[in-house]
Short mmCIF file of C-alpha atoms in Angstrom, two decimals:
data_model
loop_
_atom_site.label_atom_id
_atom_site.label_comp_id
_atom_site.label_asym_id
_atom_site.label_seq_id
_atom_site.Cartn_x
_atom_site.Cartn_y
_atom_site.Cartn_z
CA MET A 1 20.37 13.22 40.06
CA ASP A 2 17.84 15.87 39.15
CA TYR A 3 15.07 14.55 36.95
CA LYS A 4 13.12 16.66 34.50
CA ASP A 5 9.88 14.81 35.24
CA SER A 6 8.39 11.41 35.99
CA ALA A 7 5.89 9.33 34.10
CA ARG A 8 3.73 6.37 34.94
CA VAL A 9 3.90 5.23 31.31
CA LEU A 10 6.37 6.82 28.91
CA GLY A 11 5.78 6.23 25.21
CA ILE A 12 8.72 6.75 22.88
CA GLY A 13 7.59 7.78 19.41
CA ALA A 14 4.30 9.57 18.62
CA GLY A 15 3.16 7.62 15.60
CA PRO A 16 -0.39 6.24 15.31
CA ALA A 17 0.47 3.32 17.63
CA ASN A 18 1.42 5.37 20.69
CA LEU A 19 -1.20 8.02 19.92
CA SER A 20 -3.73 5.19 20.12
CA LEU A 21 -2.28 4.07 23.45
CA ALA A 22 -2.44 7.59 24.90
CA ALA A 23 -5.98 8.16 23.60
CA LEU A 24 -7.32 4.91 25.07
CA ALA A 25 -5.52 5.52 28.38
CA GLU A 26 -6.76 9.11 28.66
CA PRO A 27 -10.04 8.21 30.47
CA ILE A 28 -8.14 6.06 33.01
CA PRO A 29 -6.90 8.29 35.90
CA GLU A 30 -4.45 5.73 37.27
CA LEU A 31 -2.70 5.28 33.92
CA PRO A 32 -1.38 8.62 32.64
CA VAL A 33 0.65 8.30 29.44
CA THR A 34 3.28 10.76 28.22
CA VAL A 35 4.64 10.39 24.69
CA LEU A 36 7.98 11.76 23.48
CA GLU A 37 8.52 12.54 19.79
CA SER A 38 11.79 13.65 18.20
CA ARG A 39 10.12 15.42 15.26
CA ASN A 40 8.32 18.78 15.40
CA SER A 41 4.99 17.19 14.45
CA VAL A 42 3.18 13.86 14.42
CA SER A 43 2.69 14.02 10.65
CA TRP A 44 2.23 10.53 9.25
CA HIS A 45 4.87 9.71 6.58
CA PRO A 46 4.93 13.33 5.34
CA GLY A 47 7.29 12.45 2.49
CA LEU A 48 4.54 10.25 1.03
CA LEU A 49 1.52 12.37 1.88
CA TRP A 50 -0.02 13.18 -1.48
CA SER A 51 -3.28 15.12 -1.50
CA ASP A 52 -5.05 12.21 -3.23
CA SER A 53 -3.49 9.34 -1.24
CA ARG A 54 -6.09 6.97 0.11
CA LEU A 55 -6.18 5.12 3.39
CA GLN A 56 -5.95 1.38 2.71
CA VAL A 57 -8.19 0.50 5.63
CA SER A 58 -11.60 1.65 6.83
CA GLY A 59 -11.81 4.96 8.68
CA VAL A 60 -13.31 2.99 11.57
CA LYS A 61 -9.83 1.55 12.12
CA ASP A 62 -8.74 4.73 13.82
CA LEU A 63 -6.95 5.31 17.14
CA VAL A 64 -9.73 4.05 19.40
CA THR A 65 -13.00 2.93 17.82
CA LEU A 66 -12.44 -0.84 17.57
CA ALA A 67 -11.59 -0.93 21.28
CA ASP A 68 -13.88 1.84 22.55
CA PRO A 69 -16.44 3.25 20.07
CA ARG A 70 -17.51 5.87 22.63
CA ASN A 71 -14.04 7.37 23.06
CA ARG A 72 -13.81 11.08 22.25
CA PHE A 73 -10.65 10.55 20.18
CA SER A 74 -12.47 8.74 17.39
CA PHE A 75 -12.15 9.83 13.76
CA LEU A 76 -15.91 10.30 13.69
CA ASN A 77 -15.70 12.77 16.58
CA PHE A 78 -12.84 14.58 14.84
CA LEU A 79 -15.13 15.11 11.84
CA HIS A 80 -17.96 16.21 14.12
CA GLU A 81 -15.76 18.65 16.05
CA HIS A 82 -14.63 20.24 12.79
CA GLY A 83 -18.13 20.56 11.36
CA ARG A 84 -17.47 18.37 8.35
CA LEU A 85 -19.20 15.09 9.24
CA TYR A 86 -21.99 15.18 6.65
CA ARG A 87 -19.80 16.57 3.88
CA HIS A 88 -17.16 13.93 4.59
CA LEU A 89 -19.71 11.14 4.28
CA ILE A 90 -20.94 12.53 0.97
CA ALA A 91 -17.48 13.25 -0.47
CA ASN A 92 -15.76 10.08 0.74
CA ALA A 93 -18.28 7.31 0.30
CA ASP A 94 -15.70 4.72 -0.76
CA HIS A 95 -12.47 5.75 0.94
CA VAL A 96 -10.78 8.04 3.46
CA SER A 97 -7.98 10.43 2.52
CA ARG A 98 -4.62 9.82 4.19
CA LEU A 99 -4.24 13.58 4.41
CA GLU A 100 -7.45 13.81 6.45
CA PHE A 101 -6.26 11.03 8.75
CA ASP A 102 -3.03 12.95 9.17
CA GLN A 103 -5.08 15.98 10.28
CA TYR A 104 -6.95 13.68 12.67
CA PHE A 105 -3.71 12.44 14.26
CA THR A 106 -2.49 16.02 14.74
CA TRP A 107 -5.83 16.98 16.34
CA ALA A 108 -5.61 14.07 18.78
CA ALA A 109 -1.97 14.75 19.68
CA LYS A 110 -2.76 18.34 20.67
CA MET A 111 -5.20 17.08 23.32
CA LEU A 112 -2.86 14.40 24.65
CA ASP A 113 0.40 14.65 26.59
CA VAL A 114 2.68 14.56 23.56
CA ARG A 115 6.06 16.28 23.86
CA LEU A 116 7.43 17.23 20.45
CA GLU A 117 11.08 17.87 19.52
CA GLU A 118 12.38 15.76 22.39
CA THR A 119 14.70 13.00 21.20
CA VAL A 120 15.45 10.03 23.43
CA LYS A 121 19.20 9.48 23.67
CA GLU A 122 19.51 6.68 26.22
CA VAL A 123 17.34 4.38 28.33
CA ASP A 124 18.67 2.71 31.48
CA HIS A 125 17.32 1.31 34.75
CA ASP A 126 18.45 2.40 38.21
CA GLY A 127 17.09 -0.66 40.01
CA ARG A 128 13.73 0.96 40.74
CA ARG A 129 12.60 2.79 37.61
CA PHE A 130 13.62 3.49 34.05
CA VAL A 131 15.92 6.46 33.51
CA VAL A 132 15.33 8.08 30.12
CA ARG A 133 17.81 10.71 28.96
CA THR A 134 16.62 13.02 26.21
CA THR A 135 17.79 16.16 24.40
CA ASP A 136 15.71 18.13 26.91
CA GLY A 137 16.55 16.47 30.21
CA THR A 138 16.08 13.21 32.09
CA TRP A 139 12.83 11.38 32.81
CA ILE A 140 12.08 8.55 35.19
CA ALA A 141 9.28 6.15 34.29
CA ASP A 142 7.58 3.07 35.64
CA HIS A 143 6.87 1.58 32.22
CA LEU A 144 8.02 2.13 28.65
CA VAL A 145 6.17 1.63 25.37
CA LEU A 146 8.44 1.70 22.32
CA GLY A 147 6.60 2.94 19.24
CA ILE A 148 9.34 4.40 17.07
CA GLY A 149 8.06 2.81 13.88
CA GLN A 150 10.11 1.34 11.11
CA THR A 151 13.11 2.89 9.41
CA PRO A 152 13.55 3.26 5.64
CA TYR A 153 15.46 0.32 4.19
CA ILE A 154 18.37 1.41 2.00
CA PRO A 155 20.77 -1.16 0.52
CA ASP A 156 24.32 -0.75 1.78
CA PHE A 157 25.70 -0.05 -1.69
CA ALA A 158 23.29 2.90 -2.08
CA ARG A 159 23.95 4.59 1.27
CA PRO A 160 27.00 6.61 0.14
CA PHE A 161 24.90 8.24 -2.60
CA ILE A 162 21.95 9.50 -0.53
CA GLY A 163 21.42 13.11 -1.51
CA PRO A 164 19.91 15.30 -4.24
CA HIS A 165 20.13 12.55 -6.89
CA LEU A 166 19.13 9.50 -4.82
CA TRP A 167 16.57 9.26 -2.03
CA HIS A 168 14.23 6.87 -0.28
CA ALA A 169 10.51 6.98 -1.00
CA ALA A 170 9.86 8.17 2.57
CA HIS A 171 11.44 11.50 1.64
CA HIS A 172 10.11 11.83 -1.89
CA LEU A 173 7.92 14.87 -1.33
CA ASP A 174 10.73 16.57 0.58
CA GLN A 175 12.64 16.95 -2.68
CA GLY A 176 12.21 20.31 -4.38
CA ARG A 177 14.05 19.70 -7.62
CA SER A 178 12.61 19.47 -11.12
CA LEU A 179 12.57 16.05 -12.76
CA ALA A 180 11.76 17.37 -16.21
CA ASP A 181 13.79 15.65 -18.96
CA LYS A 182 15.63 13.45 -16.45
CA ASP A 183 16.25 9.70 -16.68
CA VAL A 184 14.72 8.26 -13.51
CA LEU A 185 15.13 4.77 -12.02
CA LEU A 186 12.38 3.80 -9.55
CA VAL A 187 13.09 0.69 -7.46
CA GLY A 188 10.23 -1.13 -5.72
CA GLY A 189 6.77 -2.26 -6.73
CA GLY A 190 4.66 -1.94 -3.60
CA GLN A 191 2.09 0.72 -2.74
CA SER A 192 4.73 3.39 -2.08
CA GLY A 193 6.53 2.59 -5.33
CA ALA A 194 3.27 2.84 -7.26
CA GLU A 195 2.35 6.15 -5.60
CA ILE A 196 5.74 7.56 -6.59
CA ALA A 197 5.37 6.20 -10.14
CA MET A 198 2.02 7.99 -10.37
CA ASP A 199 3.60 11.17 -9.06
CA LEU A 200 6.45 10.97 -11.57
CA ILE A 201 4.20 10.50 -14.59
CA SER A 202 1.75 13.13 -13.38
CA GLY A 203 4.29 15.80 -14.23
CA ARG A 204 3.99 17.49 -10.83
CA ALA A 205 7.77 18.02 -10.77
CA GLY A 206 8.13 17.95 -14.54
CA LEU A 207 7.76 14.89 -16.75
CA PRO A 208 10.94 12.78 -16.87
CA ARG A 209 12.52 11.94 -20.19
CA GLN A 210 12.57 8.26 -19.23
CA LEU A 211 11.20 6.19 -16.36
CA THR A 212 12.64 2.76 -15.60
CA TRP A 213 10.58 1.06 -12.90
CA VAL A 214 11.83 -2.25 -11.52
CA THR A 215 10.55 -4.59 -8.85
CA GLY A 216 11.93 -7.86 -7.61
CA GLN A 217 8.40 -9.15 -7.12
CA ARG A 218 6.65 -11.40 -9.63
CA GLY A 219 4.79 -8.47 -11.14
CA PHE A 220 3.07 -5.16 -10.54
CA THR A 221 0.34 -6.99 -8.70
CA PRO A 222 -2.76 -5.83 -6.83
CA LEU A 223 -3.02 -6.11 -3.07
CA ASP A 224 -5.21 -8.99 -1.94
CA GLU A 225 -8.03 -7.22 -0.12
CA SER A 226 -10.55 -10.05 -0.34
CA PRO A 227 -12.69 -10.84 2.73
CA PHE A 228 -11.04 -14.10 3.74
CA SER A 229 -7.53 -12.65 3.41
CA SER A 230 -8.70 -9.71 5.51
CA GLU A 231 -9.36 -12.19 8.33
CA TRP A 232 -5.58 -12.22 8.84
CA PHE A 233 -6.04 -8.71 10.26
CA ASN A 234 -8.41 -10.01 12.94
CA PRO A 235 -7.37 -10.28 16.62
CA GLN A 236 -8.36 -13.94 16.59
CA PHE A 237 -5.72 -14.65 13.98
CA VAL A 238 -3.07 -12.90 16.12
CA ALA A 239 -3.77 -15.38 18.91
CA TYR A 240 -3.58 -18.31 16.49
CA PHE A 241 -0.37 -17.01 14.92
CA HIS A 242 1.42 -16.35 18.21
CA GLU A 243 0.99 -19.95 19.37
CA LYS A 244 2.90 -21.33 16.39
CA SER A 245 6.61 -22.11 16.28
CA ARG A 246 9.02 -19.68 14.67
CA THR A 247 9.29 -21.89 11.60
CA GLN A 248 5.52 -22.16 11.26
CA ARG A 249 5.10 -18.40 11.68
CA SER A 250 7.69 -17.75 8.98
CA THR A 251 5.78 -20.04 6.61
CA LEU A 252 2.49 -18.30 7.39
CA LEU A 253 4.00 -14.86 6.76
CA ALA A 254 5.25 -15.97 3.36
CA GLN A 255 1.78 -17.28 2.48
CA GLN A 256 0.22 -13.97 3.49
CA SER A 257 2.47 -11.89 1.24
CA PRO A 258 -0.30 -11.02 -1.29
CA ALA A 259 -2.24 -9.26 1.50
CA ASP A 260 0.85 -7.39 2.67
CA HIS A 261 2.79 -6.60 -0.50
CA GLY A 262 1.07 -5.11 -3.49
CA THR A 263 -0.73 -2.07 -4.80
CA SER A 264 -4.36 -1.06 -4.64
CA GLN A 265 -6.26 -2.03 -7.77
CA GLN A 266 -7.50 1.52 -8.20
CA LEU A 267 -3.97 2.97 -8.24
CA LEU A 268 -2.72 0.40 -10.73
CA GLN A 269 -5.59 1.35 -13.03
CA ARG A 270 -4.74 5.05 -12.73
CA ILE A 271 -1.08 4.41 -13.58
CA TYR A 272 -1.94 2.32 -16.64
CA LYS A 273 -4.43 4.92 -17.85
CA ARG A 274 -1.92 7.76 -17.40
CA LEU A 275 0.77 5.86 -19.34
CA TYR A 276 -1.75 5.28 -22.15
CA GLU A 277 -2.58 9.00 -22.23
CA ILE A 278 1.09 9.98 -22.41
CA ASP A 279 1.83 7.41 -25.11
CA TYR A 280 -1.09 8.17 -27.40
CA LEU A 281 -2.95 11.33 -26.40
CA THR A 282 -0.28 13.91 -25.59
CA PRO A 283 2.68 15.37 -27.49
CA HIS A 284 5.17 14.45 -24.75
CA THR A 285 8.28 12.47 -25.62
CA PHE A 286 8.46 10.00 -22.77
CA ARG A 287 10.01 6.54 -22.64
CA HIS A 288 9.11 4.05 -19.97
CA SER A 289 10.19 0.54 -19.09
CA LEU A 290 8.48 -1.49 -16.37
CA MET A 291 10.30 -4.68 -15.35
CA SER A 292 9.19 -7.21 -12.75
CA GLY A 293 11.49 -9.86 -11.34
CA VAL A 294 14.37 -7.39 -11.59
CA GLU A 295 16.40 -5.97 -8.71
CA LEU A 296 18.91 -3.18 -8.34
CA ALA A 297 22.16 -5.02 -7.55
CA ASP A 298 24.70 -2.20 -7.41
CA LEU A 299 25.39 1.47 -8.10
CA SER A 300 28.36 3.54 -9.14
CA ARG A 301 28.71 7.25 -9.76
CA LEU A 302 28.60 8.49 -13.36
CA GLY A 303 28.90 12.27 -13.57
CA ASN A 304 25.89 13.71 -11.74
CA GLY A 305 24.04 10.41 -12.08
CA PHE A 306 24.65 6.70 -11.77
CA THR A 307 25.48 3.50 -13.53
CA CYS A 308 22.89 1.08 -12.19
CA SER A 309 23.48 -2.66 -12.23
CA LEU A 310 20.19 -4.56 -12.63
CA GLN A 311 19.76 -8.28 -12.06
CA ASP A 312 17.11 -10.81 -13.10
CA VAL A 313 16.03 -12.60 -9.90
CA VAL A 314 15.37 -15.86 -11.78
CA THR A 315 18.32 -16.15 -14.17
CA SER A 316 20.80 -13.96 -12.21
CA ASP A 317 21.65 -12.22 -15.51
CA LYS A 318 22.99 -8.68 -15.01
CA TRP A 319 23.07 -5.60 -17.19
CA ASP A 320 23.73 -1.90 -16.73
CA THR A 321 21.56 1.13 -17.27
CA THR A 322 22.10 4.79 -16.46
CA ALA A 323 19.95 7.19 -14.47
CA GLU A 324 20.27 10.76 -13.31
CA ILE A 325 17.81 10.20 -10.47
CA VAL A 326 17.23 7.05 -8.38
CA VAL A 327 14.24 6.69 -6.07
CA LEU A 328 14.27 3.74 -3.66
CA ALA A 329 10.79 2.49 -2.78
CA THR A 330 12.50 -0.37 -1.00
CA GLY A 331 10.24 -0.46 2.01
CA PHE A 332 10.97 -0.21 5.70
CA GLY A 333 12.89 -2.41 8.09
CA ARG A 334 13.03 -3.08 11.79
CA GLN A 335 16.07 -1.76 13.61
CA LEU A 336 16.73 -2.11 17.31
CA PRO A 337 16.85 1.45 18.68
CA CYS A 338 20.31 2.54 19.71
CA PHE A 339 18.91 4.34 22.77
CA MET A 340 18.18 0.91 24.31
CA GLU A 341 21.87 -0.05 24.18
CA PRO A 342 22.41 0.26 28.01
CA LEU A 343 19.77 -2.48 28.49
CA ARG A 344 20.70 -4.58 25.46
CA ASP A 345 22.21 -7.48 27.43
CA ARG A 346 19.03 -7.65 29.53
CA LEU A 347 16.65 -7.91 26.57
CA PRO A 348 16.22 -11.32 24.92
CA LEU A 349 16.56 -11.21 21.15
CA ALA A 350 15.50 -13.53 18.36
CA GLY A 351 17.81 -12.56 15.53
CA ASP A 352 17.50 -8.81 15.10
CA GLU A 353 14.14 -8.56 16.89
CA TYR A 354 13.03 -8.51 20.50
CA VAL A 355 11.34 -11.57 21.95
CA VAL A 356 7.78 -10.31 22.42
CA GLU A 357 5.15 -11.92 24.62
CA ARG A 358 1.52 -12.22 23.69
CA ASP A 359 0.60 -8.96 25.44
CA TYR A 360 3.42 -7.10 23.59
CA ARG A 361 5.80 -7.14 26.54
CA ILE A 362 9.52 -7.65 26.06
CA ALA A 363 10.58 -10.44 28.40
CA TRP A 364 13.47 -8.56 29.98
CA ASP A 365 15.20 -9.61 33.21
CA GLY A 366 14.15 -6.56 35.27
CA PRO A 367 11.38 -6.29 37.86
CA ASP A 368 7.83 -6.89 36.66
CA THR A 369 6.86 -3.56 38.22
CA ASN A 370 8.80 -1.96 35.35
CA ARG A 371 7.65 -3.26 32.00
CA ILE A 372 8.73 -2.63 28.42
CA TYR A 373 6.19 -2.98 25.60
CA VAL A 374 6.65 -2.63 21.85
CA GLN A 375 4.36 -1.37 19.13
CA ASN A 376 4.86 -2.21 15.44
CA ALA A 377 7.84 -4.44 16.24
CA ALA A 378 6.26 -7.88 16.55
CA ARG A 379 5.48 -8.97 12.99
CA SER A 380 7.41 -12.23 13.29
CA SER A 381 5.61 -13.16 16.53
CA HIS A 382 2.16 -11.57 16.04
CA GLY A 383 1.56 -11.73 12.31
CA VAL A 384 1.17 -9.81 9.11
CA ALA A 385 -1.16 -7.18 10.61
CA ASP A 386 1.31 -5.94 13.23
CA PRO A 387 2.50 -2.80 11.38
CA ASN A 388 -0.97 -2.12 10.00
CA LEU A 389 -3.51 0.37 11.35
CA SER A 390 -6.09 -2.42 11.47
CA LEU A 391 -5.10 -3.63 14.94
CA ALA A 392 -3.73 -0.39 16.43
CA ALA A 393 -6.63 0.20 18.84
CA TRP A 394 -6.90 -3.47 19.79
CA ARG A 395 -3.16 -3.76 20.46
CA SER A 396 -3.20 -0.60 22.59
CA ALA A 397 -6.12 -2.01 24.58
CA VAL A 398 -4.16 -5.25 25.12
CA ILE A 399 -1.21 -3.24 26.47
CA ILE A 400 -3.46 -1.15 28.72
CA ASN A 401 -5.16 -4.24 30.14
CA SER A 402 -1.74 -5.78 30.76
CA LEU A 403 -0.48 -2.66 32.55
CA LEU A 404 -3.61 -2.53 34.72
CA ARG A 405 -3.61 -6.35 35.20
CA ARG A 406 -7.32 -6.33 34.61
CA ASP A 407 -9.69 -6.17 31.67
CA HIS A 408 -10.49 -2.49 31.50
CA TYR A 409 -11.30 -3.02 27.83
CA PRO A 410 -13.42 -6.16 27.37
CA LEU A 411 -11.53 -7.67 24.47
CA GLY A 412 -13.37 -10.95 24.95
CA GLN A 413 -16.27 -9.32 23.10
CA GLN A 414 -14.10 -9.48 19.99
CA GLY A 415 -13.63 -13.22 20.37
CA ILE A 416 -10.20 -13.18 22.01
CA THR A 417 -8.97 -13.04 25.60
CA LEU A 418 -5.55 -12.81 27.20
CA ASP A 419 -4.64 -14.33 30.55
CA LEU A 420 -2.96 -11.42 32.34
CA SER A 421 -2.84 -13.09 35.74
CA ARG A 422 0.56 -14.64 35.06
CA SER A 423 3.70 -13.83 33.12
CA GLU A 424 3.67 -15.81 29.90
CA GLN A 425 6.97 -17.18 28.66
CA PRO A 426 7.51 -16.70 24.95
CA HIS A 427 7.63 -19.91 22.93
CA LEU A 428 10.73 -20.26 20.80
CA PRO A 429 11.43 -23.62 19.20
#
C-alpha cells in the first residue's frame, strides 16, 4: 500500500489540547508531532465566540506555560510578537478575552505541523504501526493522540428538528436570521446558556417578543471559583482522584458540580441589569420567564415553530408552551469516535468511555511500541478539570514524558510524579 506520509506521533483533532501537545513537543527533535484537523481552521468554539466573551481561567493557563514557562508558544510571547504586550496588560487587568485566545491558538497552529481540512475516516493497525485513512490519503504512525473534543449534546426527540428554527448553542453565532418579535425558548443554564441569553436580550439579532429560559439545575447559579474549589484543578488532585474506585470518583464528581456547572458572577449581573433596563428604562415590549428546575421533555412541530413540553424536575408536572425558535444550551457529551471502529474490540471500555491509565494511555491490547492516548476524554477517571484549559499543558507534558519514557518535563516540581518505568493497569472496581 502506498502511504501519504508517516508520523512519529499523529494527533487527531487540533483543539487546544493537541495544540498544547504539539507546542510542548516542538523543541524535542526525537518527538515530532503532526496534527490532523477536519475543519478549515483551529477556531475555538466559533459559534460561541462573542467579542466580549471572557476566558474563565488565567491567561497563564495557555498551551505551554504551566509546563514550560520558557516555551516560545506561550500566550505572553504571542502578545510580545504582535506588539501588544503593554496595551494588553493595561486593557485586560482582570480577564483575558476568549477572542484573543482564539487568535493565539491560530498563531500557534501556523507554526506547528497542523494539517487543516483533513478528516480522519478510519484507524487500524497492521501489526507494526497504525494505519490512518483520511480524506486526503493514508498515514502510518507510531503513536496516536486523540483530541477530537466533545460533541454537542442534543436530546433524541430534538434531533429531527435541527435547522433554521432549532439549533445547539455551539452553532448560535452561525445563524444569520433575525430574532426580532419571535418567541424564543432557551434550554440550559450554564455559562453557554447565559452567554446566549445575554446575546438574545442585547438585541444583536433583534429583540425577541418573548424569552423563556429554562434550566434543570437548582437555579441560575454562579460558578464556584473560590480558592479551595480551584484546588480541584490542580495536578495533585488528579493523582488523588485517579486512585479512587469508580463509585468514589462518581461521588466526587457530583460534589464538584458547583465548580463545573454554573455561570460567572459577572455575566449573571450583566443579564440581570439588562433585563431591568428593558423592563423599566426602554420602550420595548418584551416578556421574559426564567424557570429553574424545569427541563424540556419533548417537542412537536407547530407551523414554523414548536409545541414544547416542559417538566418540573421535582414534581414531574408537565405543561406545554409554544416557541418559534428553540436554542439548546444543553452542553457537550463524550462520544466514541466512529473512526476507531476497526480497533473497537481491542480497546477496553467502561460504559461509553475508554479505560484510561494515569498517563492518559488507553490500555489497548496492541504492542506497547504503538500507544494510543486521549485528551479531554478522561473526566470519569481523572476528574472535573479534564476538559478544562487549566491542566492542558500539564496533561500534554505527562503524555510527552510517557512517550519518551523519561521526565523531559520535571512535573515533580509541581508536587506530582508519574512512574513511567512500567505499564500501569487501570483500577476498576
